[in-house]
């Protein structure tokens, strides 16, 4: 059985992963890759690959969110965290990265007062060299 | 007594005639052979294009992602291409693309159809972290394509032609599955206050990574959102009925194509929208393709 698509809970809220990298003594500007990738795709519709990158990021972030309330040691050993860590660094820079900050936020829109409510799922600031490689 | 007996006889004859008609429908001939061939080729072409578009991103992701494999022998055989792709992704995609070119141009026998399903299933497993609804729909449709083969002819006996029964049954079940997808989606929306009120489109407008502001006043007007919401619900529910009627079939498909183009453009889900448009091909009749070819 396939569907339903665009069910209520799927459209009422959405999650965004924000990232920032610390390199050469500076934190990079906080970026929301999913939003940027989507707008880049909308400008260049042949860049379908950008949408799939979004799917990967969402997949990893949702897997990591399952570790909520667990110690960071077990989070950083998880496969999803290791894969996401490598993905983020390789997507953003070729320079050596000293620290990484990732924040996963759920945005819930309210039609009553036309406002967005934010719910932080997780925030991690860590040393990427202490995280093992994603692939064995 | 005689009268009730005669009524019983009439009912029995009617029932017998209906059973014979249904039996004849499934056993007499391969229904819409041209349609099912075009449908299969369209799925092959879709997969070919999709691979070309995801090859690069898939290669990037697989530098970090390890595919999970089952321990059973059956599982390993089922996922043999994925196991190979885990180490030699480019070789796998090169083989897949070559196979799809052959499958598109050659007569699609059972082996080709089975291999196509095998490929789409493994593609789903390989790209699981990037997968969306379209990948599931693709391997589901490719599964129905296996019994929709006609080559090589297998004749068991003149009366009970298993090959035709399987072919016609797969054709009907594939159509029912597509219709069911719209039925479930339509009912879900009908039961949702958010969709009935039109608020759904207001929410969609705020999905940063879906919504494409191509429409003038892009889903800001609540009256338009209400109309769009009910158009969606009515289309999905009426599709279930109107697609079977010969007078409304083509019009329903045309509306369906417009509906999916809207999903493609406004909601940035090109692969899903394109696949759902391809799925409409299975509802066309061979005569439709002949008429199209003759320009009528």
Coordinates of C-alpha atoms in Angstrom, one line a residue:
Chain A
X1 CA 0.0 0.0 0.0
X2 CA 1.4 3.4 -1.0
X3 CA 0.4 6.7 0.5
X4 CA -1.1 8.8 1.7
X5 CA 1.0 11.7 0.6
X6 CA 1.1 15.2 2.1
X7 CA -0.7 14.1 5.2
X8 CA -1.4 16.6 7.9
X9 CA 1.5 16.1 10.3
X10 CA 3.9 16.1 7.3
X11 CA 2.9 19.6 6.2
X12 CA 2.3 21.3 9.6
X13 CA 5.9 21.1 10.7
X14 CA 9.3 20.7 9.1
X15 CA 12.8 20.2 10.3
X16 CA 15.9 22.1 9.4
X17 CA 19.5 21.3 10.1
X18 CA 21.8 24.4 10.6
X19 CA 25.5 24.0 10.5
X20 CA 28.5 26.1 11.2
X21 CA 32.2 25.1 11.0
X22 CA 35.1 26.5 13.0
X23 CA 38.2 26.8 10.8
X24 CA 41.3 29.1 10.8
X25 CA 40.0 30.8 14.0
X26 CA 36.6 31.7 12.6
X27 CA 33.1 30.3 12.8
X28 CA 31.5 30.2 9.3
X29 CA 28.1 31.7 8.8
X30 CA 25.3 29.5 10.0
X31 CA 23.7 27.8 7.0
X32 CA 20.6 25.9 6.3
X33 CA 21.6 23.5 3.6
X34 CA 18.1 22.2 2.8
X35 CA 16.6 25.6 2.2
X36 CA 19.6 26.7 0.1
X37 CA 19.7 23.5 -1.9
X38 CA 15.9 23.8 -2.7
X39 CA 16.3 27.4 -3.8
X40 CA 19.3 26.5 -5.9
X41 CA 17.3 23.7 -7.5
X42 CA 14.4 26.1 -8.2
X43 CA 16.8 28.4 -10.1
X44 CA 18.5 25.4 -11.9
X45 CA 15.8 22.7 -12.2
X46 CA 18.4 20.2 -13.7
X47 CA 20.1 20.2 -10.3
X48 CA 17.9 17.4 -9.1
X49 CA 20.8 16.0 -7.2
X50 CA 20.5 18.9 -4.7
X51 CA 17.1 17.6 -3.6
X52 CA 18.5 14.2 -3.0
X53 CA 21.3 15.7 -0.8
X54 CA 18.4 17.2 1.2
X55 CA 16.9 13.7 1.6
X56 CA 20.2 12.4 2.9
X57 CA 20.7 15.2 5.4
X58 CA 17.1 14.7 6.7
X59 CA 17.6 10.9 6.9
X60 CA 20.8 11.3 9.0
X61 CA 19.3 14.1 11.2
X62 CA 16.2 12.0 11.9
X63 CA 18.3 9.0 12.9
X64 CA 20.4 11.2 15.2
X65 CA 17.3 12.6 16.7
X66 CA 16.4 9.1 17.9
X67 CA 19.4 9.4 20.3
X68 CA 17.8 12.4 22.1
X69 CA 18.6 12.5 25.9
X70 CA 21.5 10.0 25.4
X71 CA 25.1 10.9 26.2
X72 CA 27.1 12.4 23.3
X73 CA 29.5 9.4 23.4
X74 CA 26.8 7.1 22.1
X75 CA 25.5 9.7 19.7
X76 CA 28.9 10.2 18.0
X77 CA 29.5 6.5 17.7
X78 CA 26.2 6.1 15.8
X79 CA 26.5 5.5 12.1
X80 CA 24.2 8.4 11.1
X81 CA 26.2 10.9 13.1
X82 CA 29.5 9.7 11.6
X83 CA 28.1 9.8 8.1
X84 CA 26.5 13.2 8.6
X85 CA 29.7 14.6 10.1
X86 CA 31.8 13.5 7.1
X87 CA 29.1 14.8 4.7
X88 CA 28.9 18.2 6.2
X89 CA 32.6 18.8 6.3
X90 CA 33.2 17.6 2.7
X91 CA 30.3 19.7 1.5
X92 CA 31.4 22.9 3.0
X93 CA 35.2 23.2 3.0
X94 CA 38.5 21.7 2.0
X95 CA 40.2 23.4 4.9
X96 CA 41.0 21.7 8.2
X97 CA 38.0 22.0 10.5
X98 CA 38.6 22.4 14.3
X99 CA 34.9 22.4 15.5
X100 CA 31.5 21.7 14.1
X101 CA 28.2 23.0 15.3
X102 CA 25.0 21.3 14.2
X103 CA 21.5 22.3 15.3
X104 CA 18.3 20.5 14.3
X105 CA 15.2 22.5 14.7
X106 CA 11.6 21.7 14.0
X107 CA 9.6 24.6 12.8
X108 CA 5.8 24.5 13.4
X109 CA 3.7 26.9 11.5
X110 CA 0.5 28.2 13.0
X111 CA -2.3 29.5 10.7
X112 CA -4.1 31.1 13.6
X113 CA -1.6 33.9 14.2
X114 CA 0.6 33.3 11.1
X115 CA 3.7 32.6 13.2
X116 CA 6.4 30.0 13.3
X117 CA 7.2 28.1 16.6
X118 CA 10.7 26.6 17.0
X119 CA 11.4 23.4 18.8
X120 CA 15.1 22.4 19.1
X121 CA 15.6 18.7 18.6
X122 CA 19.3 18.7 19.2
X123 CA 22.4 20.9 19.3
X124 CA 25.9 19.5 19.2
X125 CA 29.2 21.4 19.1
X126 CA 32.1 18.9 18.8
X127 CA 35.5 18.2 17.5
X128 CA 35.2 16.4 14.2
X129 CA 38.6 14.6 14.7
X130 CA 37.1 12.7 17.5
X131 CA 34.4 11.3 15.3
X132 CA 35.2 8.1 13.4
X133 CA 34.7 7.8 9.7
X134 CA 31.3 7.0 8.3
X135 CA 32.2 4.1 6.1
X136 CA 34.0 1.0 7.4
Chain B
X1 CA -42.9 -24.3 -7.1
X2 CA -42.3 -24.3 -10.8
X3 CA -42.1 -20.6 -10.8
X4 CA -39.5 -20.4 -8.0
X5 CA -37.5 -23.1 -9.8
X6 CA -37.5 -21.1 -13.0
X7 CA -36.4 -18.0 -11.2
X8 CA -33.6 -20.0 -9.6
X9 CA -32.6 -21.4 -13.0
X10 CA -32.5 -17.9 -14.5
X11 CA -30.3 -16.6 -11.6
X12 CA -28.0 -19.6 -12.0
X13 CA -27.7 -19.0 -15.7
X14 CA -27.0 -15.4 -15.2
X15 CA -24.3 -16.2 -12.6
X16 CA -22.8 -18.8 -14.9
X17 CA -22.8 -16.3 -17.8
X18 CA -21.0 -13.7 -15.5
X19 CA -18.4 -16.2 -14.4
X20 CA -17.8 -17.2 -18.1
X21 CA -17.5 -13.5 -19.0
X22 CA -14.9 -12.9 -16.2
X23 CA -13.1 -16.1 -17.1
X24 CA -13.1 -15.1 -20.7
X25 CA -11.7 -11.7 -19.8
X26 CA -8.7 -13.2 -18.1
X27 CA -8.1 -16.2 -20.4
X28 CA -9.2 -15.2 -23.9
X29 CA -6.4 -12.8 -24.9
X30 CA -3.6 -10.6 -23.6
X31 CA -5.4 -7.3 -22.8
X32 CA -3.9 -4.1 -24.1
X33 CA -0.5 -5.6 -25.1
X34 CA 0.7 -2.3 -26.7
X35 CA -0.2 -0.3 -23.6
X36 CA 1.7 -2.6 -21.3
X37 CA 4.8 -2.6 -23.6
X38 CA 4.8 1.2 -23.7
X39 CA 4.2 1.4 -19.9
X40 CA 7.2 -0.9 -19.3
X41 CA 9.5 1.1 -21.7
X42 CA 8.4 4.3 -20.0
X43 CA 9.4 2.9 -16.6
X44 CA 12.8 1.8 -18.1
X45 CA 13.4 5.3 -19.6
X46 CA 12.4 6.9 -16.3
X47 CA 14.9 4.8 -14.4
X48 CA 17.6 5.5 -17.0
X49 CA 17.2 9.2 -16.6
X50 CA 16.9 9.0 -12.8
X51 CA 20.2 7.1 -12.6
X52 CA 22.0 9.7 -14.8
X53 CA 20.7 12.4 -12.4
X54 CA 21.6 10.7 -9.1
X55 CA 24.8 9.0 -10.1
X56 CA 27.0 11.8 -8.9
X57 CA 25.2 12.4 -5.6
X58 CA 24.9 8.7 -5.0
X59 CA 28.6 8.3 -5.4
X60 CA 29.2 11.2 -3.0
X61 CA 26.9 9.7 -0.3
X62 CA 28.3 6.2 -0.7
X63 CA 31.8 7.6 0.3
X64 CA 30.3 7.9 3.8
X65 CA 27.4 5.6 3.9
X66 CA 27.6 1.8 4.4
X67 CA 24.7 -0.2 3.1
X68 CA 23.2 -2.6 5.6
X69 CA 23.0 -6.2 4.3
X70 CA 21.1 -9.2 5.6
X71 CA 22.9 -12.2 6.9
X72 CA 20.7 -14.9 5.2
X73 CA 21.8 -16.4 1.9
X74 CA 18.5 -15.4 0.3
X75 CA 19.0 -11.8 1.4
X76 CA 22.5 -11.8 0.0
X77 CA 21.3 -13.1 -3.3
X78 CA 18.4 -10.6 -3.4
X79 CA 20.9 -7.7 -2.7
X80 CA 23.8 -9.0 -4.7
X81 CA 23.9 -5.9 -7.0
X82 CA 23.8 -3.6 -3.9
X83 CA 26.7 -5.5 -2.3
X84 CA 28.6 -5.0 -5.6
X85 CA 27.6 -1.4 -5.7
X86 CA 28.8 -0.8 -2.1
X87 CA 32.4 -1.3 -3.4
X88 CA 32.2 -0.6 -7.1
X89 CA 29.4 2.0 -7.5
X90 CA 30.5 3.4 -10.9
X91 CA 30.8 -0.1 -12.4
X92 CA 27.3 -0.9 -11.0
X93 CA 25.8 2.2 -12.5
X94 CA 27.5 1.6 -15.8
X95 CA 26.1 -1.9 -15.9
X96 CA 22.7 -0.7 -14.9
X97 CA 22.6 2.0 -17.6
X98 CA 23.8 -0.5 -20.3
X99 CA 21.1 -3.0 -19.2
X100 CA 18.4 -0.3 -19.3
X101 CA 19.4 0.7 -22.9
X102 CA 19.0 -2.9 -23.9
X103 CA 15.8 -3.3 -22.0
X104 CA 14.4 -0.3 -23.8
X105 CA 15.2 -1.4 -27.3
X106 CA 14.9 -5.2 -27.1
X107 CA 11.6 -7.2 -26.8
X108 CA 11.0 -7.3 -23.1
X109 CA 10.7 -11.0 -22.1
X110 CA 10.2 -12.3 -18.6
X111 CA 14.0 -12.3 -17.8
X112 CA 14.4 -8.7 -18.8
X113 CA 11.3 -7.7 -16.8
X114 CA 12.5 -9.6 -13.8
X115 CA 16.0 -8.1 -14.0
X116 CA 14.4 -4.7 -14.2
X117 CA 12.5 -5.2 -11.0
X118 CA 15.7 -6.6 -9.4
X119 CA 17.6 -3.5 -10.5
X120 CA 14.9 -1.0 -9.2
X121 CA 14.7 -2.9 -5.9
X122 CA 18.5 -2.7 -5.5
X123 CA 18.6 0.9 -6.5
X124 CA 16.2 1.6 -3.6
X125 CA 18.4 -0.2 -1.2
X126 CA 21.6 1.4 -2.4
X127 CA 20.1 4.9 -2.2
X128 CA 18.0 4.3 0.9
X129 CA 19.2 7.4 2.7
X130 CA 18.2 9.5 -0.3
X131 CA 15.0 7.6 -1.1
X132 CA 11.6 9.2 -1.3
X133 CA 8.1 8.0 -2.3
X134 CA 8.9 7.7 -6.0
X135 CA 11.5 5.0 -5.4
X136 CA 8.9 2.8 -3.6
X137 CA 6.3 3.4 -6.3
X138 CA 9.0 2.6 -9.0
X139 CA 9.9 -0.9 -7.7
X140 CA 6.2 -1.6 -6.9
X141 CA 5.2 -0.9 -10.6
X142 CA 8.2 -2.8 -11.9
X143 CA 7.1 -5.8 -9.9
X144 CA 3.7 -5.8 -11.6
X145 CA 5.6 -5.6 -15.0
X146 CA 7.0 -9.1 -14.5
X147 CA 3.8 -11.1 -15.1
X148 CA 2.8 -8.5 -17.7
X149 CA 5.3 -10.2 -20.1
X150 CA 4.2 -12.1 -23.1
X151 CA 7.5 -13.6 -24.2
X152 CA 8.4 -16.4 -24.4
X153 CA 5.0 -17.9 -25.1
X154 CA 4.2 -20.7 -22.7
X155 CA 1.2 -22.8 -23.7
X156 CA -0.1 -25.2 -21.0
X157 CA -3.3 -26.2 -22.8
X158 CA -5.9 -24.5 -25.0
X159 CA -8.5 -23.8 -22.3
X160 CA -6.4 -22.8 -19.3
X161 CA -3.8 -20.4 -20.5
X162 CA -1.9 -19.5 -17.3
X163 CA 0.3 -17.0 -19.0
X164 CA -2.7 -14.9 -20.1
X165 CA -4.4 -15.2 -16.7
X166 CA -1.2 -13.9 -15.0
X167 CA -0.8 -11.2 -17.5
X168 CA -4.4 -9.9 -17.3
X169 CA -4.4 -10.2 -13.5
X170 CA -1.2 -8.2 -13.2
X171 CA -2.6 -5.5 -15.4
X172 CA -5.8 -5.2 -13.3
X173 CA -3.9 -5.3 -10.0
X174 CA -1.4 -2.7 -11.2
X175 CA -4.3 -0.4 -12.1
X176 CA -6.0 -1.1 -8.8
X177 CA -2.8 -0.3 -6.9
X178 CA -2.5 3.1 -8.6
X179 CA -6.2 3.9 -8.0
X180 CA -5.7 2.8 -4.4
X181 CA -2.9 5.3 -4.0
X182 CA -5.2 8.1 -5.0
X183 CA -8.1 6.7 -2.9
X184 CA -6.0 6.5 0.3
X185 CA -4.6 10.0 -0.3
X186 CA -8.0 11.4 -1.1
X187 CA -9.7 9.9 1.9
X188 CA -6.9 11.0 4.2
X189 CA -7.3 14.6 3.0
X190 CA -11.1 14.4 3.2
X191 CA -10.9 13.3 6.8
X192 CA -8.4 16.1 7.6
X193 CA -9.7 19.5 8.8
X194 CA -6.5 21.1 7.6
X195 CA -7.2 20.0 4.0
X196 CA -11.0 20.7 4.1
X197 CA -10.4 24.2 5.3
X198 CA -7.8 25.0 2.7
X199 CA -5.2 25.6 5.5
X200 CA -3.1 22.8 4.0
X201 CA -1.8 25.1 1.2
X202 CA -1.0 27.8 3.8
X203 CA 1.2 25.2 5.6
X204 CA 2.7 24.0 2.3
X205 CA 3.7 27.6 1.5
X206 CA 5.9 27.6 4.6
X207 CA 7.7 24.4 3.8
X208 CA 10.9 26.1 2.8
X209 CA 12.4 23.1 1.1
X210 CA 9.3 22.1 -0.9
X211 CA 7.5 25.2 -1.9
X212 CA 8.5 27.0 -5.1
X213 CA 7.0 30.5 -5.3
X214 CA 6.1 30.3 -9.0
X215 CA 2.4 31.1 -8.6
X216 CA 1.3 34.8 -8.5
X217 CA 0.4 35.6 -4.9
X218 CA 1.8 32.2 -4.1
X219 CA -0.8 30.4 -2.0
X220 CA -1.4 33.5 0.1
X221 CA -5.0 33.9 -0.7
X222 CA -7.2 31.8 1.6
X223 CA -10.1 31.6 -0.9
X224 CA -7.7 30.2 -3.6
X225 CA -6.2 27.8 -1.0
X226 CA -9.7 26.6 -0.2
X227 CA -10.4 26.0 -3.9
X228 CA -7.1 24.3 -4.5
X229 CA -7.6 22.1 -1.5
X230 CA -11.0 20.9 -2.7
X231 CA -9.8 20.5 -6.2
X232 CA -7.1 18.2 -4.9
X233 CA -9.5 16.2 -2.7
X234 CA -12.1 15.9 -5.5
X235 CA -9.5 14.9 -8.1
X236 CA -8.0 12.2 -6.0
X237 CA -11.4 10.8 -5.0
X238 CA -13.0 11.1 -8.5
X239 CA -10.0 9.5 -10.1
X240 CA -11.0 6.3 -8.4
X241 CA -14.3 6.2 -10.3
X242 CA -13.7 8.2 -13.5
X243 CA -10.6 6.4 -14.7
X244 CA -12.6 3.2 -15.4
X245 CA -15.2 4.9 -17.5
X246 CA -14.5 5.1 -21.2
X247 CA -16.2 8.5 -21.6
X248 CA -14.2 10.1 -18.8
X249 CA -10.9 8.2 -18.9
X250 CA -8.9 10.5 -21.2
X251 CA -10.2 13.7 -19.5
X252 CA -9.2 12.2 -16.1
X253 CA -5.7 11.5 -17.3
X254 CA -5.3 15.0 -18.7
X255 CA -6.4 16.5 -15.3
X256 CA -4.1 14.0 -13.6
X257 CA -1.1 15.2 -15.7
X258 CA -2.0 18.9 -14.9
X259 CA -2.3 17.9 -11.2
X260 CA 1.2 16.2 -11.2
X261 CA 2.7 19.1 -13.1
X262 CA 1.5 21.4 -10.3
X263 CA 3.2 19.0 -7.8
X264 CA 6.4 19.1 -9.9
X265 CA 6.6 22.9 -10.2
X266 CA 5.1 24.1 -7.0
X267 CA 6.2 21.4 -4.6
X268 CA 9.6 20.6 -6.1
X269 CA 9.1 16.8 -6.3
X270 CA 9.9 16.2 -9.9
X271 CA 10.7 12.5 -9.7
X272 CA 7.5 11.6 -7.9
X273 CA 5.3 13.8 -10.2
X274 CA 6.9 12.3 -13.4
X275 CA 6.4 8.7 -12.2
X276 CA 2.8 9.3 -11.3
X277 CA 2.3 10.8 -14.8
X278 CA 3.9 7.7 -16.3
X279 CA 1.6 5.5 -14.2
X280 CA -1.4 6.9 -16.1
X281 CA -0.1 5.1 -19.2
X282 CA -1.4 1.8 -17.9
X283 CA -5.0 3.1 -18.1
X284 CA -4.8 3.9 -21.8
X285 CA -6.1 1.4 -24.4
X286 CA -4.2 0.2 -27.4
X287 CA -6.7 2.1 -29.6
X288 CA -5.7 5.4 -27.9
X289 CA -2.1 4.8 -29.0
X290 CA -3.3 4.0 -32.5
X291 CA -5.4 7.2 -32.6
X292 CA -2.5 9.2 -31.3
X293 CA -0.2 7.7 -34.0
X294 CA -2.8 8.5 -36.7
X295 CA -3.2 12.0 -35.3
X296 CA -6.8 11.7 -34.4

